[in-house]
Coordinates of C-alpha atoms and ligand atoms in Angstrom, one line a residue:
M1034 CA 12.0 -43.9 99.8
S1035 CA 15.2 -42.5 101.4
E1036 CA 18.2 -42.0 99.2
Q1037 CA 20.8 -44.7 99.3
I1038 CA 23.7 -43.9 101.6
E1039 CA 26.8 -43.1 99.5
K1040 CA 30.1 -44.7 100.6
V1041 CA 33.4 -42.9 99.9
K1042 CA 37.0 -43.7 100.6
C1043 CA 38.1 -40.1 101.2
L1044 CA 35.9 -37.1 101.8
I1045 CA 37.5 -33.7 101.7
I1046 CA 35.6 -30.8 103.4
G1047 CA 36.6 -27.4 102.1
S1048 CA 38.0 -25.9 98.9
G1049 CA 40.9 -23.7 99.8
P1050 CA 44.6 -24.4 99.1
A1051 CA 44.5 -27.1 101.8
G1052 CA 41.5 -29.0 100.5
Y1053 CA 42.6 -28.9 96.9
T1054 CA 46.1 -29.9 97.6
A1055 CA 44.8 -32.9 99.6
A1056 CA 42.5 -33.6 96.6
I1057 CA 45.4 -33.6 94.2
Y1058 CA 47.4 -36.0 96.3
A1059 CA 44.5 -38.2 97.2
S1060 CA 43.3 -38.6 93.6
R1061 CA 46.8 -39.4 92.4
A1062 CA 46.9 -42.1 95.1
N1063 CA 43.6 -43.6 93.9
L1064 CA 41.6 -42.6 96.9
Y1065 CA 38.8 -41.3 94.6
P1066 CA 38.3 -38.2 96.8
V1067 CA 35.0 -36.4 96.9
L1068 CA 35.4 -32.7 97.8
Y1069 CA 32.7 -30.5 99.1
Q1070 CA 33.3 -26.9 98.4
G1071 CA 31.3 -25.3 101.2
T1072 CA 29.7 -21.8 101.2
Q1073 CA 32.8 -20.1 99.9
P1074 CA 34.2 -22.1 97.0
G1075 CA 37.9 -21.5 96.7
G1076 CA 38.1 -20.4 100.4
Q1077 CA 39.5 -17.2 101.8
L1078 CA 41.9 -16.7 98.8
T1079 CA 39.0 -15.9 96.6
T1080 CA 38.7 -12.7 98.7
T1081 CA 42.4 -11.8 98.2
N1082 CA 43.4 -9.7 95.4
E1083 CA 47.0 -10.3 94.5
V1084 CA 48.9 -13.3 95.9
E1085 CA 52.6 -12.5 95.6
N1086 CA 54.1 -15.0 98.0
F1087 CA 53.0 -18.4 96.6
P1088 CA 56.1 -20.0 95.0
G1089 CA 55.9 -20.6 91.3
Y1090 CA 54.1 -17.3 90.5
P1091 CA 57.0 -14.8 90.0
D1092 CA 54.6 -12.1 88.7
G1093 CA 51.9 -12.8 91.3
V1094 CA 48.4 -14.2 90.6
T1095 CA 45.0 -13.2 91.8
G1096 CA 43.4 -15.3 94.5
P1097 CA 40.4 -16.4 92.4
E1098 CA 42.6 -17.3 89.5
M1099 CA 44.9 -19.4 91.7
M1100 CA 42.0 -21.2 93.2
M1101 CA 40.6 -22.0 89.7
Q1102 CA 43.9 -23.5 88.9
F1103 CA 44.0 -25.5 92.1
Q1104 CA 40.5 -26.9 91.2
A1105 CA 41.4 -27.7 87.6
Q1106 CA 44.5 -29.6 88.8
A1107 CA 42.5 -31.6 91.3
Q1108 CA 39.8 -32.4 88.7
R1109 CA 42.4 -33.4 86.2
F1110 CA 43.3 -36.3 88.4
G1111 CA 39.7 -37.3 89.0
T1112 CA 38.6 -35.4 92.2
D1113 CA 34.8 -35.3 92.4
V1114 CA 34.2 -31.6 93.3
R1115 CA 30.7 -30.9 94.5
D1116 CA 28.7 -27.9 95.7
G1117 CA 27.3 -28.5 99.2
W1118 CA 27.8 -27.7 102.8
I1119 CA 28.6 -30.3 105.4
T1120 CA 26.2 -29.6 108.3
K1121 CA 26.7 -32.5 110.6
V1122 CA 29.2 -35.3 111.3
D1123 CA 29.2 -38.4 113.5
F1124 CA 32.8 -39.6 114.1
S1125 CA 31.8 -42.0 116.9
G1126 CA 32.3 -45.2 114.8
D1127 CA 34.9 -46.8 112.5
I1128 CA 33.0 -45.4 109.5
H1129 CA 32.7 -41.7 109.7
K1130 CA 29.3 -40.3 108.8
V1131 CA 28.7 -36.8 107.4
W1132 CA 25.6 -35.1 106.2
V1133 CA 25.4 -32.7 103.3
N1134 CA 22.9 -29.8 103.6
D1135 CA 21.2 -31.7 106.5
E1136 CA 20.0 -34.3 103.9
K1137 CA 22.4 -36.5 102.1
E1138 CA 24.2 -38.9 104.3
I1139 CA 27.7 -40.1 103.3
H1140 CA 29.8 -42.8 105.0
C1141 CA 33.5 -42.2 104.7
E1142 CA 36.5 -44.3 105.4
T1143 CA 38.6 -41.2 105.8
V1144 CA 37.8 -37.5 106.2
I1145 CA 40.1 -34.6 105.5
I1146 CA 38.9 -31.4 107.2
S1147 CA 40.0 -28.3 105.4
T1148 CA 37.3 -25.9 106.5
G1149 CA 39.5 -22.9 107.1
A1150 CA 38.5 -19.9 109.1
S1151 CA 36.1 -17.0 108.8
A1152 CA 36.4 -13.3 109.3
K1153 CA 35.7 -11.8 112.8
Y1154 CA 33.6 -8.8 113.4
L1155 CA 33.8 -6.3 116.3
G1156 CA 30.3 -7.3 117.5
L1157 CA 28.9 -3.8 117.9
E1158 CA 25.2 -3.6 117.5
S1159 CA 25.4 -0.9 114.9
E1160 CA 28.1 -2.9 113.0
Q1161 CA 25.8 -5.9 112.9
K1162 CA 22.8 -3.9 111.9
Y1163 CA 24.4 -2.4 108.8
L1164 CA 26.1 -5.7 108.0
K1165 CA 22.7 -7.4 107.9
L1166 CA 21.1 -4.6 106.0
G1167 CA 24.0 -4.8 103.4
G1168 CA 24.3 -1.1 104.1
G1169 CA 28.0 -0.5 104.2
V1170 CA 29.8 -3.0 106.6
S1171 CA 32.1 -5.5 105.1
A1172 CA 34.9 -7.9 106.0
C1173 CA 36.2 -8.2 102.5
A1174 CA 37.6 -5.3 100.6
V1175 CA 38.2 -7.3 97.5
C1176 CA 34.6 -8.4 97.4
D1177 CA 33.0 -5.1 98.2
G1178 CA 35.5 -2.3 97.6
F1179 CA 34.2 -1.6 94.2
F1180 CA 30.9 -0.3 95.7
Y1181 CA 32.8 2.5 97.4
R1182 CA 34.9 3.8 94.5
G1183 CA 35.6 7.5 94.8
Q1184 CA 34.2 7.5 98.4
E1185 CA 35.6 7.7 101.9
V1186 CA 35.8 4.5 104.0
V1187 CA 37.1 3.4 107.4
L1188 CA 38.9 0.2 108.1
V1189 CA 39.6 -1.3 111.5
G1190 CA 42.6 -3.6 112.2
A1191 CA 46.4 -3.5 112.1
G1192 CA 47.5 -7.0 110.9
D1193 CA 48.6 -8.1 107.4
S1194 CA 45.0 -8.5 106.3
A1195 CA 44.1 -5.0 107.4
C1196 CA 47.1 -3.6 105.5
E1197 CA 46.4 -5.6 102.4
E1198 CA 42.8 -4.4 102.5
A1199 CA 43.6 -0.8 103.2
H1200 CA 46.1 -0.8 100.3
Y1201 CA 43.5 -2.4 98.0
L1202 CA 40.9 0.1 99.0
S1203 CA 43.2 3.1 98.6
N1204 CA 43.3 2.3 94.9
I1205 CA 39.6 2.5 94.6
C1206 CA 38.5 5.0 97.3
K1207 CA 39.1 8.7 97.8
K1208 CA 40.3 8.1 101.3
V1209 CA 40.8 5.3 103.7
T1210 CA 41.0 5.9 107.5
M1211 CA 42.6 3.1 109.4
L1212 CA 41.7 2.6 113.0
V1213 CA 44.6 0.9 114.9
R1214 CA 43.8 0.1 118.5
R1215 CA 47.4 0.2 119.8
D1216 CA 50.3 2.5 118.8
V1217 CA 51.9 -0.2 116.6
F1218 CA 50.9 -2.4 113.7
R1219 CA 50.8 -6.2 114.2
A1220 CA 51.5 -6.5 110.4
S1221 CA 54.8 -7.4 108.9
K1222 CA 57.1 -4.4 108.4
I1223 CA 56.8 -4.4 104.6
M1224 CA 53.0 -4.4 104.7
A1225 CA 52.8 -1.7 107.3
E1226 CA 55.4 0.5 105.5
R1227 CA 53.4 0.2 102.3
V1228 CA 50.3 1.5 104.1
K1229 CA 52.2 4.3 105.8
K1230 CA 53.5 5.5 102.5
T1231 CA 50.2 5.6 100.8
E1232 CA 49.0 9.1 100.5
N1233 CA 45.2 8.6 100.8
I1234 CA 45.5 6.3 103.8
E1235 CA 45.2 8.1 107.2
I1236 CA 46.3 6.0 110.2
L1237 CA 44.7 6.8 113.5
Y1238 CA 46.5 5.1 116.4
N1239 CA 45.1 4.2 119.8
M1240 CA 41.6 4.4 118.4
N1241 CA 38.6 2.1 119.3
T1242 CA 35.5 2.0 117.2
V1243 CA 32.5 3.1 119.3
E1244 CA 29.7 3.0 116.8
V1245 CA 29.0 2.7 113.1
L1246 CA 26.9 5.7 112.3
G1247 CA 24.1 5.6 109.7
D1248 CA 20.8 6.9 108.5
G1249 CA 19.0 3.6 109.2
Q1250 CA 19.7 2.2 105.8
V1251 CA 23.3 2.9 105.0
V1252 CA 26.5 3.8 106.8
T1253 CA 27.3 7.5 107.0
G1254 CA 30.3 7.5 109.3
V1255 CA 32.2 5.9 112.2
K1256 CA 32.4 7.2 115.8
A1257 CA 35.8 6.4 117.3
K1258 CA 37.4 7.1 120.7
S1259 CA 41.0 7.6 121.6
N1260 CA 42.1 5.1 124.3
K1261 CA 44.9 7.5 125.2
T1262 CA 43.1 10.9 125.4
G1263 CA 39.5 10.0 125.5
E1264 CA 38.8 12.2 122.6
V1265 CA 35.7 11.1 120.5
I1266 CA 35.6 11.8 116.8
D1267 CA 33.1 11.2 114.0
I1268 CA 34.7 10.2 110.7
P1269 CA 32.5 10.6 107.6
A1270 CA 32.4 7.4 105.6
T1271 CA 30.1 5.3 103.4
G1272 CA 31.8 2.0 104.1
F1273 CA 33.2 0.3 107.2
F1274 CA 35.6 -2.5 106.7
V1275 CA 36.6 -4.9 109.4
A1276 CA 39.9 -6.8 109.2
I1277 CA 40.6 -8.0 112.7
G1278 CA 41.3 -11.7 112.2
H1279 CA 39.5 -15.0 111.8
T1280 CA 37.6 -17.7 113.6
P1281 CA 38.2 -21.4 112.6
N1282 CA 35.2 -23.1 111.0
T1283 CA 35.2 -26.1 113.3
K1284 CA 31.9 -25.9 115.2
I1285 CA 30.4 -29.1 113.7
F1286 CA 33.4 -31.1 114.9
K1287 CA 33.4 -30.0 118.5
D1288 CA 31.7 -33.1 119.9
Y1289 CA 34.3 -35.5 118.4
L1290 CA 37.6 -33.7 117.9
N1291 CA 39.9 -32.0 120.4
L1292 CA 39.8 -28.3 119.8
D1293 CA 41.9 -25.6 121.6
E1294 CA 40.4 -22.8 123.5
T1295 CA 39.8 -20.7 120.4
G1296 CA 38.3 -23.6 118.4
Y1297 CA 41.3 -24.6 116.3
I1298 CA 41.5 -28.4 115.8
V1299 CA 44.4 -29.9 117.7
N1300 CA 46.4 -32.2 115.5
V1301 CA 48.9 -34.9 116.6
P1302 CA 52.3 -33.1 116.4
D1303 CA 54.2 -33.6 113.1
S1304 CA 51.1 -35.0 111.4
S1305 CA 47.7 -34.2 110.2
K1306 CA 46.1 -36.7 112.5
T1307 CA 43.3 -35.7 114.9
N1308 CA 42.2 -37.6 118.0
V1309 CA 39.9 -39.7 115.8
P1310 CA 41.6 -42.4 113.6
G1311 CA 40.8 -41.8 109.9
V1312 CA 40.0 -38.1 110.4
F1313 CA 42.7 -35.7 109.4
V1314 CA 43.0 -31.9 109.4
S1315 CA 44.8 -29.4 107.1
G1316 CA 45.0 -25.7 106.6
D1317 CA 43.7 -22.9 108.8
A1318 CA 41.2 -25.1 110.7
A1319 CA 44.2 -26.2 112.7
D1320 CA 46.7 -23.4 112.2
H1321 CA 46.5 -20.1 114.1
V1322 CA 50.2 -19.4 113.6
Y1323 CA 51.2 -19.4 110.0
R1324 CA 47.9 -19.2 108.1
Q1325 CA 49.4 -18.9 104.7
A1326 CA 48.2 -20.4 101.4
V1327 CA 51.5 -22.2 101.0
T1328 CA 51.5 -23.7 104.5
A1329 CA 47.8 -24.7 104.1
A1330 CA 48.8 -26.5 100.8
G1331 CA 51.6 -28.2 102.6
T1332 CA 49.3 -29.6 105.3
G1333 CA 46.8 -30.6 102.7
C1334 CA 49.5 -32.8 101.2
M1335 CA 50.3 -34.2 104.6
A1336 CA 46.6 -35.0 105.2
A1337 CA 46.3 -36.9 101.9
L1338 CA 49.5 -38.9 102.6
D1339 CA 48.3 -39.7 106.2
A1340 CA 44.9 -40.8 104.8
E1341 CA 46.6 -43.0 102.3
R1342 CA 48.8 -44.6 104.9
Y1343 CA 45.9 -45.1 107.3
L1344 CA 43.9 -46.9 104.5
A1345 CA 46.9 -49.0 103.6
A1346 CA 47.4 -50.1 107.2
K1347 CA 43.7 -50.9 107.6
H1348 CA 43.3 -52.9 104.4
G1349 CA 46.8 -54.4 104.3
Ligands
LIG2289 P1 45.9 -10.9 112.9 O1 45.4 -11.7 114.0 O2 47.3 -11.0 112.5 O3 45.7 -9.3 113.2 C1 44.4 -8.9 113.7 C2 44.5 -7.4 113.9 O4 43.2 -6.9 114.2 C3 45.5 -7.0 114.9 O5 46.2 -5.8 114.6 C4 44.6 -6.7 116.1 O6 45.1 -5.7 117.0 C5 43.4 -6.2 115.5 N1 42.2 -6.4 116.3 C6 41.7 -7.6 116.8 N2 40.6 -7.4 117.4 C7 40.3 -6.0 117.4 C8 39.3 -5.2 117.9 N3 38.3 -5.7 118.6 N4 39.3 -3.9 117.6 C9 40.4 -3.4 116.9 N5 41.4 -4.1 116.4 C10 41.3 -5.4 116.6 O7 44.9 -11.2 111.7 P2 45.1 -11.0 110.1 O8 43.9 -11.5 109.5 O9 45.6 -9.7 109.8 O10 46.3 -12.1 109.7 C11 46.2 -13.4 110.0 C12 47.4 -14.2 109.5 O11 47.4 -14.2 108.1 C13 48.7 -13.6 109.9 O12 49.6 -14.6 110.2 C14 49.2 -12.8 108.7 O13 50.5 -12.6 108.6 C15 48.6 -13.6 107.6 N6 48.3 -12.8 106.4 C16 49.3 -12.7 105.4 C17 49.1 -12.0 104.3 C18 50.1 -11.9 103.3 O14 51.3 -12.2 103.6 N7 49.8 -11.5 102.0 C19 47.8 -11.3 104.0 C20 46.9 -11.4 105.1 C21 47.1 -12.2 106.2 P3 46.3 -6.0 118.0 O15 47.5 -5.9 117.1 O16 46.2 -4.8 118.9 O17 46.1 -7.3 118.6

């Protein structure tokens, strides 16, 4: 016998700052939200070490600790937080259908999408090979840096993430070589300066990664080529960290929602509304500009308020 279809007033997909803030507001407004955490409970912040720019934490807080507090706050007001991955949606009708782990079907009056974004890789064959082998390629210094303590690593990227990760690794590793593809950082000045001042970080400008070198099992180095002089160098390293940006996690919505050319959900300006009534978006899934925990939290609040107003208008 098939499981009875569950009906919920407000389903929240994702457990980063956007999802949990939506959950806090939605539960306090008696929308009885159900929140599915996805494959990375707590979202991207769980891979961040120190968060120093979220208001209310004058001494900073670790990403995982902050997310535990977000979760506790949402649960305090009754949010039903569940493990599970939303694998399919059908937004063609008035009631929005979603499937959890390809099995459980839920019918939702409102859906708040807070699925965030995922790390990008270079796409080199050698990079993917050692990534799959678990042999020394990572997109998360905070998750994996510990394995390289006292060793030499290479990191590619020049944004705030790359600087944050390089700085984090410099406290664990003997040496961090940063490969910057242009002759400038994209990162904010303060983050770039911190990296430049760190003794065991060597910055190589105008460098492209050609190949991740290895012995078939683990990484042993990185081949890089100067896009100015053509010089090719081999850098000895046991770890290769990629910090070159993110892709929004919006694939399952593409048949129903308007996405921009890079896959970010297009919201109605000044709101969290999507092109489908009753489906709202918050956080990095729709934001390629600000991408901060605090802006994600702000849009989570907007999504819950918009969902509440939508339901009020629908039911009178
Ligand atoms: P960004 O898009 O800002 O930066 C990506 C970096 O990777 C750029 O320097 C880019 O180079 C480089 N890059 C991209 N593709 C390649 C490639 N194929 N080969 C080599 N290099 C490549 O992403 P981030 O993840 O760093 O940051 C995203 C957002 O999050 C930003 O708004 C940032 O400010 C914010 N953030 C804030 C933090 C904080 O305040 N604590 C921490 C982390 C992120 P190029 O410059 O040449 O394009």
